[in-house]
PDB file of C-alpha atoms in Angstrom:
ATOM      1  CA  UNK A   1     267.592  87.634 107.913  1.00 46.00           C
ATOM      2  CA  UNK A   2     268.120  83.838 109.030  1.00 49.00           C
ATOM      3  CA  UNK A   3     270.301  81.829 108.367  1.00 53.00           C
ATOM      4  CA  UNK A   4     270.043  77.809 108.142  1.00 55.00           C
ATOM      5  CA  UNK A   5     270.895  74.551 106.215  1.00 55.00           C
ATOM      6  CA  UNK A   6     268.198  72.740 104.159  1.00 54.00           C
ATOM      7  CA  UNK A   7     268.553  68.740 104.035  1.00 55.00           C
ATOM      8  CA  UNK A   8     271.539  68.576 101.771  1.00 54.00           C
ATOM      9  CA  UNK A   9     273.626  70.928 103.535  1.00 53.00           C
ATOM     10  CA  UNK A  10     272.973  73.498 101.307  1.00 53.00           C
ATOM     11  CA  UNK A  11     272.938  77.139 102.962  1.00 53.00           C
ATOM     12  CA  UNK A  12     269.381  78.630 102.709  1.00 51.00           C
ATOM     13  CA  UNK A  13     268.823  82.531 103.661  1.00 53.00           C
ATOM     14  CA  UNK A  14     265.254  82.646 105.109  1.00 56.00           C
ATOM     15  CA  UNK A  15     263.595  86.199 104.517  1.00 58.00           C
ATOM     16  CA  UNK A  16     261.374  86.575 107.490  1.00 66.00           C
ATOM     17  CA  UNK A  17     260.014  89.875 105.746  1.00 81.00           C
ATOM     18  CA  UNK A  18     258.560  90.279 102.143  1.00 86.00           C
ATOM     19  CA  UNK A  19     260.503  92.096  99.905  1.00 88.00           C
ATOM     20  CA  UNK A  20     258.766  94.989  98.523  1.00 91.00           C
ATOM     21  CA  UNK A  21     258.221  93.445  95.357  1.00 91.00           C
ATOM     22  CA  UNK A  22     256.680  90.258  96.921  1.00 90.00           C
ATOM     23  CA  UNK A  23     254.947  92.804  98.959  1.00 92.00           C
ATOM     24  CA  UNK A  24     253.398  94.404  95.408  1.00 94.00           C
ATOM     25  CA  UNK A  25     252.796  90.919  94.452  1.00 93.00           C
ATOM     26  CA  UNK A  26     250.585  89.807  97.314  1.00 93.00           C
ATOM     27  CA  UNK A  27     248.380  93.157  97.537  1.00 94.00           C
ATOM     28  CA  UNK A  28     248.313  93.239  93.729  1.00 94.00           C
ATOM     29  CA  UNK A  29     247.051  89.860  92.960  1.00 93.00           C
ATOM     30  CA  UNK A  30     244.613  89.867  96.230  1.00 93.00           C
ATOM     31  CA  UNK A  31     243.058  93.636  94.836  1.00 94.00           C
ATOM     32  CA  UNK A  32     242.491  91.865  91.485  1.00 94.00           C
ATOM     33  CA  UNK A  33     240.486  88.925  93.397  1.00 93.00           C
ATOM     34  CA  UNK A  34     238.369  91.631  95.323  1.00 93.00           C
ATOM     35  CA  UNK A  35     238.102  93.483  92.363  1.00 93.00           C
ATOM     36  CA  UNK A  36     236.740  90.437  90.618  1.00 92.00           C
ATOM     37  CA  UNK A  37     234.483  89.551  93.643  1.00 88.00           C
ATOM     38  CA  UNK A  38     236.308  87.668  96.107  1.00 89.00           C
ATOM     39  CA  UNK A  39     235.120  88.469  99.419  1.00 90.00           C
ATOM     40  CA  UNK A  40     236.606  90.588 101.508  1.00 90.00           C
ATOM     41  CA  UNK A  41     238.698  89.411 104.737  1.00 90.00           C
ATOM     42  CA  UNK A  42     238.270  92.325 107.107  1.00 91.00           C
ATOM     43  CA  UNK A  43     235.572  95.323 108.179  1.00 91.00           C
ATOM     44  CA  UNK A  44     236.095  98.141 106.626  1.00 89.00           C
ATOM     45  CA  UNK A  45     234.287 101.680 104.570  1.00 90.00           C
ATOM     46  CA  UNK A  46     237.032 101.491 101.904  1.00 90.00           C
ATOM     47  CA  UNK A  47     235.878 100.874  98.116  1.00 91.00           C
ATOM     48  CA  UNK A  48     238.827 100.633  96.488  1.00 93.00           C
ATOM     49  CA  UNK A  49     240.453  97.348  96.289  1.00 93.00           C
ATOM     50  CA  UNK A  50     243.592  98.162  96.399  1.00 94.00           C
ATOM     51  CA  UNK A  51     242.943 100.107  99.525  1.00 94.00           C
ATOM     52  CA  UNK A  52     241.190  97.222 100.803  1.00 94.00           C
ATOM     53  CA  UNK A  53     243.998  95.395  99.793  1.00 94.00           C
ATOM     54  CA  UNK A  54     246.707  97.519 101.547  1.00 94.00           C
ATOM     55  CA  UNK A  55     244.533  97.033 104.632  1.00 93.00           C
ATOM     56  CA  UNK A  56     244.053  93.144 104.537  1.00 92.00           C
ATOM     57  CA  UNK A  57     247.838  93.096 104.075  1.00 92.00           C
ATOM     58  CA  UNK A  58     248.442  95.335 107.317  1.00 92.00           C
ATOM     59  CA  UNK A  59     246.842  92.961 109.204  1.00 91.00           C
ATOM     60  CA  UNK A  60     248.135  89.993 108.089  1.00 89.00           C
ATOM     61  CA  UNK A  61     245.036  88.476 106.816  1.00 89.00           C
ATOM     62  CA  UNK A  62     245.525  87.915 103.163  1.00 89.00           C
ATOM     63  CA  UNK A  63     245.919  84.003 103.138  1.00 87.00           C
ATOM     64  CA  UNK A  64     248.901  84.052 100.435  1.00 87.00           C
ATOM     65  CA  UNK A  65     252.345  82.674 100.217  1.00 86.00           C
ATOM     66  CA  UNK A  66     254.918  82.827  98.415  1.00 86.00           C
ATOM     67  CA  UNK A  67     257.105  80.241  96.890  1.00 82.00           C
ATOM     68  CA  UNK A  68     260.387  81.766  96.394  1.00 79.00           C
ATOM     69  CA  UNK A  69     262.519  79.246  94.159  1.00 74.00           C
ATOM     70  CA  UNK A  70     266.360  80.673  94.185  1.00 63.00           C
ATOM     71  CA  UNK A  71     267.650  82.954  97.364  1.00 52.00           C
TER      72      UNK A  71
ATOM     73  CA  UNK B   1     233.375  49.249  79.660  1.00 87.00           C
ATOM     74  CA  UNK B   2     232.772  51.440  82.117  1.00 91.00           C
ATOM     75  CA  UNK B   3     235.884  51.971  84.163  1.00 90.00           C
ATOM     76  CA  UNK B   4     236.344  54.223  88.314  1.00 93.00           C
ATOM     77  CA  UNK B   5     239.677  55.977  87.293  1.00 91.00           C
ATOM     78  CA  UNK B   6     241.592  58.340  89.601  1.00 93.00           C
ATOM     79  CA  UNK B   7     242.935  61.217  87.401  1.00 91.00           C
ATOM     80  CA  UNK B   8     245.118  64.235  88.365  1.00 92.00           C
ATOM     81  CA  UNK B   9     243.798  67.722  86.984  1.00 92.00           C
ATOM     82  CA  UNK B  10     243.929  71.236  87.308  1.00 93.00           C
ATOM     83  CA  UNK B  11     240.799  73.877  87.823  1.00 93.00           C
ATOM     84  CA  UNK B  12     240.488  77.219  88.302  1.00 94.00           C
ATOM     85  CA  UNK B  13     238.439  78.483  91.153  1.00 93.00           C
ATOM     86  CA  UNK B  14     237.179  82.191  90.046  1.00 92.00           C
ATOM     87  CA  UNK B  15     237.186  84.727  92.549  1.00 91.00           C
ATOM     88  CA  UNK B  16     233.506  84.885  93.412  1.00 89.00           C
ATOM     89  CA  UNK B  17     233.645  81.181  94.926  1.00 89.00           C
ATOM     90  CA  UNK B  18     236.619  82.127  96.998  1.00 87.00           C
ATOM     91  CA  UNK B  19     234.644  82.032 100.489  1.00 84.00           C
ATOM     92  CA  UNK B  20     232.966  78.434  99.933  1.00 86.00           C
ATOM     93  CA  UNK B  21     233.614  75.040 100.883  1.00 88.00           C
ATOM     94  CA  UNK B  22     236.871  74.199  98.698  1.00 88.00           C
ATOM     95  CA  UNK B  23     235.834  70.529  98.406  1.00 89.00           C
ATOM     96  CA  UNK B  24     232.685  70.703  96.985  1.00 90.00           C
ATOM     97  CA  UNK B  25     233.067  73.853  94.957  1.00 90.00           C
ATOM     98  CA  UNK B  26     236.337  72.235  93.248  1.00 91.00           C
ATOM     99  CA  UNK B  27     234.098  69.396  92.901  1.00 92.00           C
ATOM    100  CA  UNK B  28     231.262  71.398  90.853  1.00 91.00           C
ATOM    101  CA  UNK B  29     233.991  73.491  88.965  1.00 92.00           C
ATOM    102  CA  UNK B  30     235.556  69.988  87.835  1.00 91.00           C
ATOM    103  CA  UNK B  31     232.331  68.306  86.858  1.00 91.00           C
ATOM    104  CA  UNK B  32     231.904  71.363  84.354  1.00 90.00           C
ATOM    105  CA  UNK B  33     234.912  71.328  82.789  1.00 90.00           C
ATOM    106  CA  UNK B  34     234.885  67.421  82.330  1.00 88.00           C
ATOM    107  CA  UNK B  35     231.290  65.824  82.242  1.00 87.00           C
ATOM    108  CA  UNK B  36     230.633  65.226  78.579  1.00 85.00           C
ATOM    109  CA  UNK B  37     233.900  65.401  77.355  1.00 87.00           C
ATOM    110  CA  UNK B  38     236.079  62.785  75.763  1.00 87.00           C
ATOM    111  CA  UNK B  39     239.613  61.821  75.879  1.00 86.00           C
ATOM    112  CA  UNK B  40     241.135  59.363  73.628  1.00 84.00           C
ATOM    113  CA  UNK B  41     243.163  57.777  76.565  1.00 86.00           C
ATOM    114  CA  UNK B  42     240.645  57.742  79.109  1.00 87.00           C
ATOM    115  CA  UNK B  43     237.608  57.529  77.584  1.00 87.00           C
ATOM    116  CA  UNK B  44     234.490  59.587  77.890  1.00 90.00           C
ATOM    117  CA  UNK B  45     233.650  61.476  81.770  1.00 90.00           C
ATOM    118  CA  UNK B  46     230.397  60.338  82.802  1.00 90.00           C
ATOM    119  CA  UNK B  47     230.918  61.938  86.372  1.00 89.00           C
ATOM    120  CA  UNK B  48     233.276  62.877  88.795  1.00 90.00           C
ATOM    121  CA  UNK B  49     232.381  60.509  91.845  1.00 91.00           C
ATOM    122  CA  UNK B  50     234.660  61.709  94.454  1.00 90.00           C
ATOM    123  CA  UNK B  51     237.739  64.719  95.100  1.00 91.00           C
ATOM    124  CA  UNK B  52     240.894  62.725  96.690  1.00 92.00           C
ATOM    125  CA  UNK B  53     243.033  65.821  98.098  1.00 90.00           C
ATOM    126  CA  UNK B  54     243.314  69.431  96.334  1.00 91.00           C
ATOM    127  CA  UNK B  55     246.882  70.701  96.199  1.00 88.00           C
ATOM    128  CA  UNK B  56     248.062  74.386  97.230  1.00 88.00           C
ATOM    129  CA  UNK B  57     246.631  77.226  94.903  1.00 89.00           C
ATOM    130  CA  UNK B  58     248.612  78.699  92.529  1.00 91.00           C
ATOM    131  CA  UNK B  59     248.184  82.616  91.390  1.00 92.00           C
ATOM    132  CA  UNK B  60     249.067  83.501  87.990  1.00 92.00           C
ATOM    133  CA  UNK B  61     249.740  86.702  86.650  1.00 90.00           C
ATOM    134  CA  UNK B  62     246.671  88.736  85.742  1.00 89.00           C
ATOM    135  CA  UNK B  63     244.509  86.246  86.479  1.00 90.00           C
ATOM    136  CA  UNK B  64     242.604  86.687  89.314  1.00 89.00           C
ATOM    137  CA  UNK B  65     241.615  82.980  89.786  1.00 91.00           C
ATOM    138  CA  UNK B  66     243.406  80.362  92.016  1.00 92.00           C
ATOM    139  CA  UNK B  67     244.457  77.139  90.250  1.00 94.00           C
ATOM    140  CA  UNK B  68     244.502  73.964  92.272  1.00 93.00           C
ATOM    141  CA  UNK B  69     245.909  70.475  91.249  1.00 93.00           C
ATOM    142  CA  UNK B  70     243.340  67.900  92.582  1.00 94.00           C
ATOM    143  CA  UNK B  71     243.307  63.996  92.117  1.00 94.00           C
ATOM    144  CA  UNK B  72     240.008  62.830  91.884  1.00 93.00           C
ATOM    145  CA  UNK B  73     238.114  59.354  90.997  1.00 93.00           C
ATOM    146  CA  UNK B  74     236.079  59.617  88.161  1.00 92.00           C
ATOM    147  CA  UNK B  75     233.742  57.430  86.203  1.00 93.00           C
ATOM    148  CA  UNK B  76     234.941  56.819  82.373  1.00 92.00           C
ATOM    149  CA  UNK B  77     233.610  55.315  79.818  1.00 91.00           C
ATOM    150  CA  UNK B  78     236.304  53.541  77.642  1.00 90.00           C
ATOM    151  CA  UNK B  79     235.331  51.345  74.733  1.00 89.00           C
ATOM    152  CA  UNK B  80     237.858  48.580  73.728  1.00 88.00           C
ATOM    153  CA  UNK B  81     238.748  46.642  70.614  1.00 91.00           C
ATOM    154  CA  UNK B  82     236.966  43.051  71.051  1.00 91.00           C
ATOM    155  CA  UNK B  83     234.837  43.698  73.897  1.00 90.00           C
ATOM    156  CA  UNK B  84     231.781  42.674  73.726  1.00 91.00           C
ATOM    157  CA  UNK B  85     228.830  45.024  74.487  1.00 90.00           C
ATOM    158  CA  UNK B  86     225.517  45.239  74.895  1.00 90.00           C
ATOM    159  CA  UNK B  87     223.039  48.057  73.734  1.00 89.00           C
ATOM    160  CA  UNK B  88     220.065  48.872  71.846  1.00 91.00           C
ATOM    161  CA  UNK B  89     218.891  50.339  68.778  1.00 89.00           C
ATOM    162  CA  UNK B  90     218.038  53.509  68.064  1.00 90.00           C
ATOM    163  CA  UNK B  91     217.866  53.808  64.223  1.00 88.00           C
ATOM    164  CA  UNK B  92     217.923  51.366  61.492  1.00 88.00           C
ATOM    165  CA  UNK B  93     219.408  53.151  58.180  1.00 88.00           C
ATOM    166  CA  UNK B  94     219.956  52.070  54.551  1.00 87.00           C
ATOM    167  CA  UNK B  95     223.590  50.611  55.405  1.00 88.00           C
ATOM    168  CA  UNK B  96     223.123  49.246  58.807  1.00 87.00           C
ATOM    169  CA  UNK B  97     221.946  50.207  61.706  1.00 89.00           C
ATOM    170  CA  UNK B  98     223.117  52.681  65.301  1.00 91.00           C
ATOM    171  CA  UNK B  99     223.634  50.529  68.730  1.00 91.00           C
ATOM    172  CA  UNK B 100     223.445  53.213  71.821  1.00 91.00           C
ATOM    173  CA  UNK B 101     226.625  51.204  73.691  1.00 88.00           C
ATOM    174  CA  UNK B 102     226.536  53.791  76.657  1.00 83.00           C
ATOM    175  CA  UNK B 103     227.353  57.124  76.620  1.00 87.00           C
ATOM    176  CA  UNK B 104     228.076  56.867  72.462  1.00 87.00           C
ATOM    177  CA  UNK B 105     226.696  55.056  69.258  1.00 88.00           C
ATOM    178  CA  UNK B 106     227.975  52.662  67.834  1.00 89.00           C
ATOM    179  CA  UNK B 107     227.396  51.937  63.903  1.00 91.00           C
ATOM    180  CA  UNK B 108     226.905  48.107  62.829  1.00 89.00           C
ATOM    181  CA  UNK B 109     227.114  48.142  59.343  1.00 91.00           C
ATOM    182  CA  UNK B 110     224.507  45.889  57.265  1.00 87.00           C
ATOM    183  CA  UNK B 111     227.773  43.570  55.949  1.00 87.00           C
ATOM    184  CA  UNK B 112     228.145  42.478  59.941  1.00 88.00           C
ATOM    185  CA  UNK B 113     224.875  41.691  60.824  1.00 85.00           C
ATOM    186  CA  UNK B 114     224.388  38.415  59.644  1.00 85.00           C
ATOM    187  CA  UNK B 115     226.334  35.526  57.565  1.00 84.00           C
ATOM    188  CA  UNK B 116     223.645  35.831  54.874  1.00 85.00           C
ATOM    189  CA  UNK B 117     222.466  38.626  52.720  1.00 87.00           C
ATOM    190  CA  UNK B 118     220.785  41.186  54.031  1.00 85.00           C
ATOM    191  CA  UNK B 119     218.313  43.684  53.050  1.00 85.00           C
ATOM    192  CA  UNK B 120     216.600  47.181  54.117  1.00 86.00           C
ATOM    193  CA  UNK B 121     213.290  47.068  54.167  1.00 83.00           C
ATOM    194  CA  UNK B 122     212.266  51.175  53.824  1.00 81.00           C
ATOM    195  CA  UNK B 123     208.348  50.844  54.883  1.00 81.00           C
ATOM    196  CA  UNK B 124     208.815  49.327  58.036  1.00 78.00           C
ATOM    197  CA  UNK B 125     212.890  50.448  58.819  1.00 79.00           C
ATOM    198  CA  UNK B 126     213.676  47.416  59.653  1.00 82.00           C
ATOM    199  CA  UNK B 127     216.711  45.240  58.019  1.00 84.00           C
ATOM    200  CA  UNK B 128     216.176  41.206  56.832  1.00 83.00           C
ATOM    201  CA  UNK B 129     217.696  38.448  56.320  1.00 83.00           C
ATOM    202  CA  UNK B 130     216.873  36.707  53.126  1.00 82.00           C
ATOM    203  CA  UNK B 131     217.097  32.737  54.082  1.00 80.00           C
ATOM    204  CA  UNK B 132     215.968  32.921  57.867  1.00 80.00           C
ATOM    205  CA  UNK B 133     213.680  35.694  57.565  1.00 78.00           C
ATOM    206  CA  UNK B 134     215.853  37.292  60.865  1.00 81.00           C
ATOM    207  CA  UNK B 135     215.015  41.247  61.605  1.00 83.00           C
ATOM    208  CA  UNK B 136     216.428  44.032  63.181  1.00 84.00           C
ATOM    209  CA  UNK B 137     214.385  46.992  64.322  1.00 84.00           C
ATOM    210  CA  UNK B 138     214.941  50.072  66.318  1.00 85.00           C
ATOM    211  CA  UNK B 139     214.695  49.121  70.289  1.00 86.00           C
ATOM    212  CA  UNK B 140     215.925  46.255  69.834  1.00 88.00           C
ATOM    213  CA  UNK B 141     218.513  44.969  72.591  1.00 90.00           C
ATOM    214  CA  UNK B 142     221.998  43.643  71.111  1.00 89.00           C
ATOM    215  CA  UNK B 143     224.933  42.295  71.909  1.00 91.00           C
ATOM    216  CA  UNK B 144     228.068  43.238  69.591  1.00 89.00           C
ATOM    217  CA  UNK B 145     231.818  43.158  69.423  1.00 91.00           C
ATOM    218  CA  UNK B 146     233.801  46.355  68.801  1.00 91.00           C
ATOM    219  CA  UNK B 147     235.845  46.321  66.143  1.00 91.00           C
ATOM    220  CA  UNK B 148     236.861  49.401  65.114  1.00 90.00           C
ATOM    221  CA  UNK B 149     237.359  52.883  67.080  1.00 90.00           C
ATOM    222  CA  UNK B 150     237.976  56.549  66.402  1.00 89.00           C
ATOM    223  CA  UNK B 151     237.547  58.835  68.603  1.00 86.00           C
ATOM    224  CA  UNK B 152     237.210  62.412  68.156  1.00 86.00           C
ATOM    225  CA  UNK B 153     237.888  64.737  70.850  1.00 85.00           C
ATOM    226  CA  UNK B 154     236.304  68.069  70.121  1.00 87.00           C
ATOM    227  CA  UNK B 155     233.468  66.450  68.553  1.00 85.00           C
ATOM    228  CA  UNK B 156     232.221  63.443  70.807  1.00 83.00           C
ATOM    229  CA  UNK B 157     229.653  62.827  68.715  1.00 81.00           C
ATOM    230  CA  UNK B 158     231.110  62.631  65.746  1.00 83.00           C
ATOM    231  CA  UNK B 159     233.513  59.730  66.881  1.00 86.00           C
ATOM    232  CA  UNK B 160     232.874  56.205  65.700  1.00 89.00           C
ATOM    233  CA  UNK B 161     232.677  52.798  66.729  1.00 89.00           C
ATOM    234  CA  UNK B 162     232.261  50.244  64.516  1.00 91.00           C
ATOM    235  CA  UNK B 163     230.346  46.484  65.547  1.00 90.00           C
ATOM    236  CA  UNK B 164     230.238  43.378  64.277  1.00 91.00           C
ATOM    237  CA  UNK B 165     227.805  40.580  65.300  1.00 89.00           C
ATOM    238  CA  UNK B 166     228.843  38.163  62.617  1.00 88.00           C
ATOM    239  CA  UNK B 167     230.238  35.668  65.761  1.00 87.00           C
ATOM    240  CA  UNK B 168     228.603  33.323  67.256  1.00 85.00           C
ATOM    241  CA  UNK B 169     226.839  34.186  71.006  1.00 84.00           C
ATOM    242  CA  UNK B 170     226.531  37.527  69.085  1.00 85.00           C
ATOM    243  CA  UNK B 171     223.051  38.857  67.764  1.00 81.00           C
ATOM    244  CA  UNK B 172     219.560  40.258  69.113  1.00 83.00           C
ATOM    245  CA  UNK B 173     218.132  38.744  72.523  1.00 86.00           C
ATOM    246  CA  UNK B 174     215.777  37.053  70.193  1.00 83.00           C
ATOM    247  CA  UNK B 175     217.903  35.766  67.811  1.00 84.00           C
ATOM    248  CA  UNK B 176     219.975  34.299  70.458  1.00 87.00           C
ATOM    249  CA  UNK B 177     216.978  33.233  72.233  1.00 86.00           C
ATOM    250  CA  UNK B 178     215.948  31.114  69.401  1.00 85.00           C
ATOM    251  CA  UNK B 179     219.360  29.453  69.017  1.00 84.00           C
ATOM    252  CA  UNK B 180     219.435  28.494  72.425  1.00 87.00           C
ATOM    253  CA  UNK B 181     215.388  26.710  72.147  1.00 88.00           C
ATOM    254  CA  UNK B 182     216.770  24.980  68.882  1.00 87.00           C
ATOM    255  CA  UNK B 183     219.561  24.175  70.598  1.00 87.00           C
ATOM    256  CA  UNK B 184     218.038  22.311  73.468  1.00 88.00           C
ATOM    257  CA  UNK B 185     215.138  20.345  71.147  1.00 89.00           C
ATOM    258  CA  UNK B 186     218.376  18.874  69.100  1.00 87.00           C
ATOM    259  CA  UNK B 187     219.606  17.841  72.597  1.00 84.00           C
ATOM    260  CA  UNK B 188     216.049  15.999  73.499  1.00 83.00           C
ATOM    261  CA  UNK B 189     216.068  14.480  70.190  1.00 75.00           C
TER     262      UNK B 189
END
């Protein structure tokens, strides 16, 4: 954890990390898009999305953020 | 009139068209959802000429589509009480007759065509005058005011426009035509 000041001198706590929940966020929204025919981000023999999911995650691929609104 | 517009508006990009070109395919996605359809404010999308900037994505629960907010300039048609338009006919009824003023018809009823009385002749679908003898017939170019407008959303077609050419500088090509020869002999005289 970070800690720094946004524009109006308001503390902010900066997560560097995902919290496990935004972790089950990201991988569950990005195995729905596979699952609905997205294309896949990375080489791999898996067939399950989530699997595929977990993996794309792992690496850092999966090109979502998240907007956290109150910390 | 027809009006360029730049409107704000949010699409959904399904999952399949993740791995194309973002501009174009938000581009295609947004001329589906809008071409064809009418708005009482703006008017009726006749197409979406160009995509301005496309905002971050959004992911919604259960939904495995991204939604973007994109501004975009897009080509409206927006008719107007008193303008003045220009069209033709397509169909001469019993009570008047249908002017194609772009993308929608409008309906000139019989009692605005002309000062004098007016009647429908059934044989040859075309509408007289009784003193001057003028006609209207389908194909016909016009010019008209609008005077009346109501829209309807979910049924374009069903919206309506009512005309009036009872004004002078208002009428068929030929009737104006004709004006403007007598017009000029009166002036040689």
């Amino acid at each position: 954890m970070m800690k720094k000041e946004d524009v109006a001198g308001n503390e902010i706590i900066k997560r560097e990390k995902y919290t496990k929940y935004e972790k089950a966020r990201i991988i569950g929204a990005r195995a729905l898009q596979i699952a609905m025919g997205a294309p896949v981000l990375i080489d791999t023999d898996k067939t399950d999305p989530i699997e595929i999911a977990i993996e794309e995650f792992k690496k850092g691929v999966i090109p979502i953020t998240v907007r956290r609104r109150r910390w | 009139m027809y009006l360029k517009v730049r409107a704000v508006d949010v699409v959904r990009v399904p999952p399949e068209r993740f791995g194309e070109d973002i501009v174009s395919t938000v581009k295609e996605l947004l001329e589906e959802k809008l071409e064809g359809r009418l708005d009482k404010k703006v008017g009726m999308f006749i197409a979406i000429l160009d995509v301005i900037s496309i905002g971050e994505g959004r992911i919604l629960i259960g939904d495995a589509g991204i939604y973007y907010e994109t501004v975009f300039d897009t080509l409206v048609y927006r008719p107007k009480l008193q303008e003045i338009t220009e069209g033709e006919v397509v169909e001469v009824v019993e009570f008047g007759a249908f002017i194609e003023i772009g993308p929608l018809d409008g309906l000139l009823h019989i009692s605005q065509i002309t000062d004098e009385y007016i009647s429908y002749d059934e044989k040859g679908g075309r509408l007289v005058g009784k003193e001057s003898g003028k006609s209207l017939t389908a194909g016909e170019r016009v010019r008209a005011r609008i005077v009346a407008i109501s829209l309807n959303e979910k049924e374009p077609s069903d919206s309506k426009i009512g005309l009036t050419m009872r004004q002078p500088g208002l009428g068929t090509y030929k009737w104006l035509e004709e004006e403007r020869a007598k017009k000029q002999q009166e002036e040689l005289k």
